[in-house]
Short mmCIF file of N, CA, C and O in Angstrom, two decimals:
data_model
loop_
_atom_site.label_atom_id
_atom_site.label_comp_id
_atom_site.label_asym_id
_atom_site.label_seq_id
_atom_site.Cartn_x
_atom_site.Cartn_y
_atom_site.Cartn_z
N UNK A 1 59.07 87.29 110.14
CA UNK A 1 59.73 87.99 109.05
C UNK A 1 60.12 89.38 109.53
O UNK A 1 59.25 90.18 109.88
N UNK A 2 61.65 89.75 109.55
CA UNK A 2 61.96 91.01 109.72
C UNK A 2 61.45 91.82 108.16
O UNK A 2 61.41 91.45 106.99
N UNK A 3 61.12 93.00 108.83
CA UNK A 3 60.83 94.34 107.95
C UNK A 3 61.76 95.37 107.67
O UNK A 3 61.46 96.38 108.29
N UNK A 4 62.97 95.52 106.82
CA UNK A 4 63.58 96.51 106.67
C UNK A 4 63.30 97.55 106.09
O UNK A 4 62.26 97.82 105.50
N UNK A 5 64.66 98.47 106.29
CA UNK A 5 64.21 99.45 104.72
C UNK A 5 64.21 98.98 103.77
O UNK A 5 63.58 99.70 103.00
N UNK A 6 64.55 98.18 103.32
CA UNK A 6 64.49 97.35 101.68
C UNK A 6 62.98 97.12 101.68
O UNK A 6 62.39 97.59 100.71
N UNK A 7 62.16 96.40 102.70
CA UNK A 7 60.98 96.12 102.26
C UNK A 7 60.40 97.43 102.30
O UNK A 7 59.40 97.52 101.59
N UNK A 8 60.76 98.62 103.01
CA UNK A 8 59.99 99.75 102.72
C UNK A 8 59.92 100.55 101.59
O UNK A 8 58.90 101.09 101.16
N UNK A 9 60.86 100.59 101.20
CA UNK A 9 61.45 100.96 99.58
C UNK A 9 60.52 100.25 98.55
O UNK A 9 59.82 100.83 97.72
N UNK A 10 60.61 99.03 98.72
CA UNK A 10 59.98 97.98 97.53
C UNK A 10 58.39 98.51 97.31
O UNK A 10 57.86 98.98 96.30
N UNK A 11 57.71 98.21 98.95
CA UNK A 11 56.67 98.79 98.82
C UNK A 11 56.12 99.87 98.76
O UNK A 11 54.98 99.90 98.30
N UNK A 12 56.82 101.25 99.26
CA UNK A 12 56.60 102.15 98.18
C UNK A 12 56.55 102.49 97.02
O UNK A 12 55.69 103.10 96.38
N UNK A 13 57.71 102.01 96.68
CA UNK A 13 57.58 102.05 94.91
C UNK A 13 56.38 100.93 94.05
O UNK A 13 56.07 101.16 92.88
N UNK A 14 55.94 100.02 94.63
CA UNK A 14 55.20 99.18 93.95
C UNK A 14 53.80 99.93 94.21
O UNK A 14 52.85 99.68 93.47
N UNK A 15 53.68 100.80 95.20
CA UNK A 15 52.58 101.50 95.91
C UNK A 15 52.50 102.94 94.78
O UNK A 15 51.49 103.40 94.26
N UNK A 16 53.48 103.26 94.69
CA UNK A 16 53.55 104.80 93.73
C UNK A 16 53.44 104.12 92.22
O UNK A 16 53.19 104.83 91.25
N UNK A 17 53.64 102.74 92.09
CA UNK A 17 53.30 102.11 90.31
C UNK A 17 51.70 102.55 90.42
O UNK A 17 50.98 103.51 90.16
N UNK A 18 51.65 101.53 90.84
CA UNK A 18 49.81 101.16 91.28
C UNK A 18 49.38 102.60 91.11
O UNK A 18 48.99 102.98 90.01
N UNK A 19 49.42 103.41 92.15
CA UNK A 19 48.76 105.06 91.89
C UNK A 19 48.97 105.51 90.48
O UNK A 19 48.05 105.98 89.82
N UNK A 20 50.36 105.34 89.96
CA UNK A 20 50.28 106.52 89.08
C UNK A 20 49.42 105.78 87.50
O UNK A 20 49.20 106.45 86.49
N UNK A 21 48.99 104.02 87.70
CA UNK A 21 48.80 103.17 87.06
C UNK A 21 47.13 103.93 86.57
O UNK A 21 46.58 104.24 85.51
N UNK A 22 46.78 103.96 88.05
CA UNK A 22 45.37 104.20 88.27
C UNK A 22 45.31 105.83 87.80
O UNK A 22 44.31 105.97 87.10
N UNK A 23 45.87 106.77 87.92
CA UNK A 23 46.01 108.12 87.77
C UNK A 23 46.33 108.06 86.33
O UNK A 23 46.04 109.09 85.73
N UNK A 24 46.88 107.08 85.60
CA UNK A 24 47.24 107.50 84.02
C UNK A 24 45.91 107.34 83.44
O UNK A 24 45.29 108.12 82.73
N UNK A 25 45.38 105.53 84.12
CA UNK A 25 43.91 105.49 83.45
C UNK A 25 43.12 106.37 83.02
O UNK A 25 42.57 106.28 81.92
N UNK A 26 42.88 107.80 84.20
CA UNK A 26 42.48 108.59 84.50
C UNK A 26 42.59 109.68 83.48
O UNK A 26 41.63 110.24 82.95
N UNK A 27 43.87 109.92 83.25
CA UNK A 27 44.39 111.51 82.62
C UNK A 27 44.16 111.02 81.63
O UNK A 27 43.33 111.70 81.03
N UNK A 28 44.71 109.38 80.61
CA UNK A 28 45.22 109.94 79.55
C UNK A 28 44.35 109.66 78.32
O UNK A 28 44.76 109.48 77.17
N UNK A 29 42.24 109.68 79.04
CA UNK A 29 41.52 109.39 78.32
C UNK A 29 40.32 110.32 78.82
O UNK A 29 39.17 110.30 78.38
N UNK A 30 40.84 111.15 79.83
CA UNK A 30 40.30 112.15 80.17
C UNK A 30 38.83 111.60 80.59
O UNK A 30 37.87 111.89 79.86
N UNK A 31 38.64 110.83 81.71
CA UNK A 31 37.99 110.76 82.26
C UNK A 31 37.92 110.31 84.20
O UNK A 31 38.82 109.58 84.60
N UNK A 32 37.13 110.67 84.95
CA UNK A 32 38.24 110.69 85.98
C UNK A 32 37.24 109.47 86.67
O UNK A 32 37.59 109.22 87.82
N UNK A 33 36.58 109.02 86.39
CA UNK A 33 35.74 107.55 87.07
C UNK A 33 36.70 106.58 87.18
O UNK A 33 36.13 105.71 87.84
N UNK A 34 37.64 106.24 86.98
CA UNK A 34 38.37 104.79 87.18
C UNK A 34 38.61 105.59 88.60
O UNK A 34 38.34 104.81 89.51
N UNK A 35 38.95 106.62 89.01
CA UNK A 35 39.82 106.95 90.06
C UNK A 35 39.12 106.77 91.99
O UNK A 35 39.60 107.08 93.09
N UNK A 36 37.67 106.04 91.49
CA UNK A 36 37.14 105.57 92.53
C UNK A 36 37.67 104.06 92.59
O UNK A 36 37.58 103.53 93.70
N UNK A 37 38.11 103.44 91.74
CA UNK A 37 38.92 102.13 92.39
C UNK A 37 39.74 102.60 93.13
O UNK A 37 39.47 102.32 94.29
N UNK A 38 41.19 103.57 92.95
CA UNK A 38 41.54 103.61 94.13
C UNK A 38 40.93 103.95 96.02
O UNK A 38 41.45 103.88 97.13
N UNK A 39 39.84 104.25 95.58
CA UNK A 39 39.66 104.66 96.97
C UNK A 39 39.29 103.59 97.05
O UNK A 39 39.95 103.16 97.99
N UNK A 40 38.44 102.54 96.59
CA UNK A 40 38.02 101.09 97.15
C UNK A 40 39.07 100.23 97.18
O UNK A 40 38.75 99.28 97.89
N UNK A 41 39.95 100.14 96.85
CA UNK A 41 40.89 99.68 97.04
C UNK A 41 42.05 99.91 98.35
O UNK A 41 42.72 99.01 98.86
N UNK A 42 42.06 101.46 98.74
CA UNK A 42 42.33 101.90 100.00
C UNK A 42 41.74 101.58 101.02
O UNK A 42 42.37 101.08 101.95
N UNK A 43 40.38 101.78 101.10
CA UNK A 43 39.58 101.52 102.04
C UNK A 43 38.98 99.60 102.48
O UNK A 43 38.26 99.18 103.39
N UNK A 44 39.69 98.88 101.34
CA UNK A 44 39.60 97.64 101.58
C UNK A 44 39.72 97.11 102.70
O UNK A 44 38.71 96.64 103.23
N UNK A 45 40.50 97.06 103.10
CA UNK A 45 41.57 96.70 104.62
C UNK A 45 40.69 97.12 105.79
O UNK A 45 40.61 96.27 106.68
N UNK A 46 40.05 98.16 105.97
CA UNK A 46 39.38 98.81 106.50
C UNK A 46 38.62 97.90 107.87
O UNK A 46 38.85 98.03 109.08
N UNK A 47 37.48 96.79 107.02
CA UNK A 47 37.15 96.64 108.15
C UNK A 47 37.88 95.17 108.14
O UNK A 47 37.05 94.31 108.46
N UNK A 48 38.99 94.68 107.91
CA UNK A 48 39.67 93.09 108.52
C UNK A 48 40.29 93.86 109.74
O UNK A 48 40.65 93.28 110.76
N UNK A 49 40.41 95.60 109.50
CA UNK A 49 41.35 96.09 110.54
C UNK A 49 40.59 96.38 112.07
O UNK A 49 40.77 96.07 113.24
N UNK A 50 39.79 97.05 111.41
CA UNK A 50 38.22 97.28 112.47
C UNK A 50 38.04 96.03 114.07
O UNK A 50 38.01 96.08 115.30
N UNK A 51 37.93 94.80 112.66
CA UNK A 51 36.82 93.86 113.18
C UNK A 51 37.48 92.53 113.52
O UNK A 51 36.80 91.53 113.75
N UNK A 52 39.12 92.52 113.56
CA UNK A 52 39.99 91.66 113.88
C UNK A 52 40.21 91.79 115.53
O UNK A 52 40.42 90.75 116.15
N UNK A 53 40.19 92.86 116.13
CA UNK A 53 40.19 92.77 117.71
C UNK A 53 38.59 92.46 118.20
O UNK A 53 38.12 92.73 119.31
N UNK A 54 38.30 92.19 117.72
CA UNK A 54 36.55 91.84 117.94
C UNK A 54 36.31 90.32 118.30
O UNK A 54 36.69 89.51 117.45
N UNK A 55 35.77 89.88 119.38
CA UNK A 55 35.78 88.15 119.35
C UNK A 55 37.10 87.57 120.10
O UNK A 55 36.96 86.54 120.75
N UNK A 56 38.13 88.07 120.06
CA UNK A 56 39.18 87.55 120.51
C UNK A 56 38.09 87.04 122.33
O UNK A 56 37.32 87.62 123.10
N UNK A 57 38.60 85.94 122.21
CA UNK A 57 38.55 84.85 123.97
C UNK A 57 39.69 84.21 123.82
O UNK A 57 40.29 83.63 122.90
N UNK A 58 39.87 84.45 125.04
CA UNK A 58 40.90 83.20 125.62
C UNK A 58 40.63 81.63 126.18
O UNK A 58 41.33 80.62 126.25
N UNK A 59 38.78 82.08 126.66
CA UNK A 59 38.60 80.76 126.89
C UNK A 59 38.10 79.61 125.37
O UNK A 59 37.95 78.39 125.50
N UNK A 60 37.96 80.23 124.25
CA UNK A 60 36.91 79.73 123.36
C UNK A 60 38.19 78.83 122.50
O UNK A 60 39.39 78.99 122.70
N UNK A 61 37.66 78.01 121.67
CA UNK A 61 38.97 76.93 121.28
C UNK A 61 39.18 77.72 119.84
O UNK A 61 38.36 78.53 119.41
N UNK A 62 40.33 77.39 119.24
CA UNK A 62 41.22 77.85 118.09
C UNK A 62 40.02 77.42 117.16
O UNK A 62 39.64 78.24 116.32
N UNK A 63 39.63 76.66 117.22
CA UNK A 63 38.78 75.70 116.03
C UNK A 63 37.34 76.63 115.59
O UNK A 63 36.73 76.43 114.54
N UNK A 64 36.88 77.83 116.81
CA UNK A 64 35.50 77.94 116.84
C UNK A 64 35.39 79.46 116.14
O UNK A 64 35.80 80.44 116.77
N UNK A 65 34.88 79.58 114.95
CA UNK A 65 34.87 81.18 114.29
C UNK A 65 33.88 82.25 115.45
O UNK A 65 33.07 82.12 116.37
N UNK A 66 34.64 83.41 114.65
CA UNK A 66 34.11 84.63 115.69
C UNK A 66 33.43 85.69 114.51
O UNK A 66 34.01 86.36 113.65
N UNK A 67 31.96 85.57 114.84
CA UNK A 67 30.89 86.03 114.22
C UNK A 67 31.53 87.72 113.41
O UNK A 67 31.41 88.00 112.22
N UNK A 68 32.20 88.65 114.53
CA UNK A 68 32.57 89.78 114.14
C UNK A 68 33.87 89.32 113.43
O UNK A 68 33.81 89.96 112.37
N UNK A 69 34.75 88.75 113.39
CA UNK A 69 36.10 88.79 112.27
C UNK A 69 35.41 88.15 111.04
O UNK A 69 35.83 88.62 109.98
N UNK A 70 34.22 86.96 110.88
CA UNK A 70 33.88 86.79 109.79
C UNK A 70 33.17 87.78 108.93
O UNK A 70 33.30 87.65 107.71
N UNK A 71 32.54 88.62 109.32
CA UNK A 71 31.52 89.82 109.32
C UNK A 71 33.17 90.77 108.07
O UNK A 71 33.32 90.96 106.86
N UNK A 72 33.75 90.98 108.97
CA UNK A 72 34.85 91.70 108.40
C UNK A 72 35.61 91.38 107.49
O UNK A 72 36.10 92.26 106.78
N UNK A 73 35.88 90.06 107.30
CA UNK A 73 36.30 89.24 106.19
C UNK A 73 35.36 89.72 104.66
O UNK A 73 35.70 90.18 103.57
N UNK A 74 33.63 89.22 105.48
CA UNK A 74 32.99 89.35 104.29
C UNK A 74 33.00 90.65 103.30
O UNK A 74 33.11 90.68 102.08
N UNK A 75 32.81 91.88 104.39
CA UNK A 75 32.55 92.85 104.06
C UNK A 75 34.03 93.43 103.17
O UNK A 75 33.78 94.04 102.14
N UNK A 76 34.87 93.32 103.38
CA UNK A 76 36.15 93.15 102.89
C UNK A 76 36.44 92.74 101.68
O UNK A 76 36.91 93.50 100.83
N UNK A 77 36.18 91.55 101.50
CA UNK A 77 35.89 90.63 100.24
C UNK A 77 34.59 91.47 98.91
O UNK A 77 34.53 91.52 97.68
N UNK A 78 33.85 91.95 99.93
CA UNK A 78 32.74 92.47 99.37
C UNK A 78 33.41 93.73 98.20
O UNK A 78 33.38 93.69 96.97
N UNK A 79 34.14 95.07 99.34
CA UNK A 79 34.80 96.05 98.39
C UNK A 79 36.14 95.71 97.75
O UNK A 79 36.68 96.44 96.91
N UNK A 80 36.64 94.54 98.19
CA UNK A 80 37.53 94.42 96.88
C UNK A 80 36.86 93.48 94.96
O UNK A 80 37.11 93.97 93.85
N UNK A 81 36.32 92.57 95.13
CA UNK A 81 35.38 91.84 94.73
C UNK A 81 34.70 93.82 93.76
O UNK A 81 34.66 94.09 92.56
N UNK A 82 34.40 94.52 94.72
CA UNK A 82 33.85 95.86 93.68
C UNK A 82 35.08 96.31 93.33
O UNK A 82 34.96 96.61 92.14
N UNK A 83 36.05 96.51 93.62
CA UNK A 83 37.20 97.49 93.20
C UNK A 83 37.46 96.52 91.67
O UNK A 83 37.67 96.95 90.54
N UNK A 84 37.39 95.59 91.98
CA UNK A 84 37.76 94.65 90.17
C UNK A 84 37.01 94.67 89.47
O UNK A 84 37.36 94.82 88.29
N UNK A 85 35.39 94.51 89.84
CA UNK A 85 34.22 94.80 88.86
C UNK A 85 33.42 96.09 88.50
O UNK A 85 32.42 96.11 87.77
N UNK A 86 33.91 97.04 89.04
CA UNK A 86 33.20 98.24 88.64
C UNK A 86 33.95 98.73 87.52
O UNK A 86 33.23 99.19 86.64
N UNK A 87 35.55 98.78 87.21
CA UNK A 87 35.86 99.30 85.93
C UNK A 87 35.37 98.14 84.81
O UNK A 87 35.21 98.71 83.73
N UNK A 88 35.11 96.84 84.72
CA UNK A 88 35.03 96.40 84.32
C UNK A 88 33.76 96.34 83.72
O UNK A 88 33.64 95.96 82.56
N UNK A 89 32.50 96.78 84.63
CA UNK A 89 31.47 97.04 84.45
C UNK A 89 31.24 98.55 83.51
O UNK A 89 30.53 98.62 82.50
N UNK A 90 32.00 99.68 84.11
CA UNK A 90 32.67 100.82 83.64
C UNK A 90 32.48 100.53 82.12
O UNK A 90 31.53 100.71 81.35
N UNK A 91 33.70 100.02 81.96
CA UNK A 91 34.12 99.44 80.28
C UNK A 91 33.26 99.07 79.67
O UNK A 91 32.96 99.71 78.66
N UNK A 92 32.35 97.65 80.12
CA UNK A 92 31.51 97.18 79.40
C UNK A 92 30.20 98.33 78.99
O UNK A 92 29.66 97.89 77.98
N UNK A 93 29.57 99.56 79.40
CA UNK A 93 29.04 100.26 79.15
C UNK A 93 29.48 101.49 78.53
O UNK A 93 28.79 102.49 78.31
N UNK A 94 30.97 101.26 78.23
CA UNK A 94 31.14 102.24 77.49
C UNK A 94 31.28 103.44 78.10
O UNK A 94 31.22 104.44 77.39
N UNK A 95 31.45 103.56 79.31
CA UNK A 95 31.80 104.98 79.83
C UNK A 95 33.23 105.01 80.23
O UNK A 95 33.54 106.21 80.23
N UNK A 96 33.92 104.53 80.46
CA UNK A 96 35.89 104.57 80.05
C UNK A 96 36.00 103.52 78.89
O UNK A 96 35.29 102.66 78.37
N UNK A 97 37.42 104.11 78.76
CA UNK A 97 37.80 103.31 77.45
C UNK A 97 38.19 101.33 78.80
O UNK A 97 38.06 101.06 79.99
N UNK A 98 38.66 100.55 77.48
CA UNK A 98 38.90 99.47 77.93
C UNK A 98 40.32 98.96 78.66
O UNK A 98 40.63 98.07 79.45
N UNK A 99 41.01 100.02 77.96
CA UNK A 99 42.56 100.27 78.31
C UNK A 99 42.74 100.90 79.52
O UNK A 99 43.81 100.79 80.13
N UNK A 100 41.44 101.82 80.12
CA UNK A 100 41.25 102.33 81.08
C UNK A 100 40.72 101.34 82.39
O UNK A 100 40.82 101.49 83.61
N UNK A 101 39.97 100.04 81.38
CA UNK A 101 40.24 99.58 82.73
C UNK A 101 41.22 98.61 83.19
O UNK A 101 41.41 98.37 84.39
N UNK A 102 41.93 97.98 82.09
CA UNK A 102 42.78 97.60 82.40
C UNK A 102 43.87 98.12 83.28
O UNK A 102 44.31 97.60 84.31
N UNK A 103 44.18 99.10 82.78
CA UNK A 103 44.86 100.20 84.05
C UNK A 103 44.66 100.02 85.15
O UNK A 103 45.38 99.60 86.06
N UNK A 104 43.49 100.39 85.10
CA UNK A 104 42.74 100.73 86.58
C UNK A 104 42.63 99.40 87.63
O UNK A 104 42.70 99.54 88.85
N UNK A 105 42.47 98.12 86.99
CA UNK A 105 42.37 97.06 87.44
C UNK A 105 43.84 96.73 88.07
O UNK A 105 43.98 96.45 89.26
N UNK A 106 45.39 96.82 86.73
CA UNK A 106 46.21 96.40 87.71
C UNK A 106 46.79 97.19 88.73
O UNK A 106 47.45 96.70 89.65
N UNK A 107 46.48 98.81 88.56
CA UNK A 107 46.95 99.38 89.05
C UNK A 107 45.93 99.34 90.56
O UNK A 107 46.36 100.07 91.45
N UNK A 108 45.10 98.83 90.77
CA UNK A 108 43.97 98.75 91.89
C UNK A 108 44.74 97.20 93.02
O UNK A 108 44.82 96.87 94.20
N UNK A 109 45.09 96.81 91.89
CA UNK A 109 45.47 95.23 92.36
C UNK A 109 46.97 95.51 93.28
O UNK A 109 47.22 95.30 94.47
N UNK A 110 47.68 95.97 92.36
CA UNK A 110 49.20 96.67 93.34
C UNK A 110 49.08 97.35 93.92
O UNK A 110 50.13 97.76 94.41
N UNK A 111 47.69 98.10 94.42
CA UNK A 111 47.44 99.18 95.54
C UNK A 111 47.47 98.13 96.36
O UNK A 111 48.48 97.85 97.00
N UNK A 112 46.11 97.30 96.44
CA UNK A 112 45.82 96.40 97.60
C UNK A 112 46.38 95.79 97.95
O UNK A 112 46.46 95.37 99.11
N UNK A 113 47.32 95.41 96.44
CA UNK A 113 48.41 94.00 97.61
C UNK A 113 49.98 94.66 98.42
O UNK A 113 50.66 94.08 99.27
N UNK A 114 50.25 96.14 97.74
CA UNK A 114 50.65 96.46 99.01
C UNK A 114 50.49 96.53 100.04
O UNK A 114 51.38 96.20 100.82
N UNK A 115 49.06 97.08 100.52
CA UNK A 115 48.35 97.10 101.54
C UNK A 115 48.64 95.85 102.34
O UNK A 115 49.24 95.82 103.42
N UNK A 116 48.03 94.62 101.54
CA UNK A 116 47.96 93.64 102.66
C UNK A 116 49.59 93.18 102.97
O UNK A 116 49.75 92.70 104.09
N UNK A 117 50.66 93.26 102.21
CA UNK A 117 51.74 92.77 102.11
C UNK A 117 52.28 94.13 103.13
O UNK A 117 53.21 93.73 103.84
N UNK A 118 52.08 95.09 103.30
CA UNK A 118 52.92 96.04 104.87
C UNK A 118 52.20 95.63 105.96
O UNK A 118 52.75 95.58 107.06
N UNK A 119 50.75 95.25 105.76
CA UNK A 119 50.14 94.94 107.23
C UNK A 119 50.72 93.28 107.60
O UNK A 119 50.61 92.63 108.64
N UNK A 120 51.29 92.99 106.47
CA UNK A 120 51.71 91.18 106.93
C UNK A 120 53.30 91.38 107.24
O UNK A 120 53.92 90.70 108.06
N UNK A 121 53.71 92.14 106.64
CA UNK A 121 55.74 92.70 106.96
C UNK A 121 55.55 93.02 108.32
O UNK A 121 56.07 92.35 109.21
N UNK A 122 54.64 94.30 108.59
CA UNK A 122 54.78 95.11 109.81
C UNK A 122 54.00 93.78 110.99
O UNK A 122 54.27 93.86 112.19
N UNK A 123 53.42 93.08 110.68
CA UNK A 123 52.42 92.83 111.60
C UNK A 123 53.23 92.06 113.06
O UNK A 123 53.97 91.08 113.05
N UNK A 124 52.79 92.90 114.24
CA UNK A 124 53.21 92.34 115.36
C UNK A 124 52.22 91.61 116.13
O UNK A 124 51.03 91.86 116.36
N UNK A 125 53.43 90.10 116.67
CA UNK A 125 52.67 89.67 117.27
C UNK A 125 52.55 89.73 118.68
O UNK A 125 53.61 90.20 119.11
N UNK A 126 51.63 89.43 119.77
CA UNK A 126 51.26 89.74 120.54
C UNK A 126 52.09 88.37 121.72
O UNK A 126 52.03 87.14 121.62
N UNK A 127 52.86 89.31 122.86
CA UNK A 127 53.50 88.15 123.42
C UNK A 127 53.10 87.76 124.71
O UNK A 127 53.13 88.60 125.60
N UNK A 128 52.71 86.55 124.97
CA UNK A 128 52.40 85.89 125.86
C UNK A 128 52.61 86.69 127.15
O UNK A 128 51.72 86.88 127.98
N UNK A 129 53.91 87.16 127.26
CA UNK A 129 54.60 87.78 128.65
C UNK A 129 54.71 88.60 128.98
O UNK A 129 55.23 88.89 130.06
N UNK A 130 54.00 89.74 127.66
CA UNK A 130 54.44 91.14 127.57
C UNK A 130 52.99 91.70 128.50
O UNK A 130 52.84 92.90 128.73
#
């Protein structure tokens, strides 16, 4: 898949929804706790990015998992899995409103899936010859 400016455009702007989604949660109930989903949500990616050059062999077969990329998967899974349940948890105790987490949730969700959607546009692959 080529990456243009069109896809850069798109995903900025779907990237500046998401923020200002998560930032309204924030302002317009005057409380500023939803605004740690975005950082878990930033920092998601974190370790698939880490822990993906980790394990690579050339001699080992396609079929056989590599202890450190699963490790990174999990842990991965782990802070997004929190980025959806902590406002939600949030809400249910009554310390943001509910609208707040709704916010916060889709606007957490269009953070991340920009994220993974520029690292899958941009992503180069590695050539045999190079």
């Amino acid at each position: 898949m080529v990456a243009g400016i069109k896809t850069v455009v798109l995903l900025s702007f779907v990237l500046a929804v998401g923020f200002l989604l998560i930032i309204l949660s924030c302002a317009l109930w005057h409380n500023w706790l939803p605004l740690i989903v975005a950082l878990t949500f930033v920092l998601a990616p974190l370790p698939n990015a880490l822990f993906s050059h980790c394990g690579s062999d050339d001699f080992a077969a396609s079929y056989e998992g590599s202890g450190p990329i699963d490790l990174g998967r999990f842990i991965t899974s782990i802070v997004v899995v929190t980025g959806f349940a902590l406002p939600i948890v949030l809400a249910h105790s009554e310390i943001i409103h509910p609208n707040a987490c709704v916010m916060s949730i889709v606007g957490g969700g269009l953070v991340y899936g920009t994220i993974m959607a520029y690292s899958a546009a941009f992503k180069q692959e590695d050539s045999e010859y190079e």
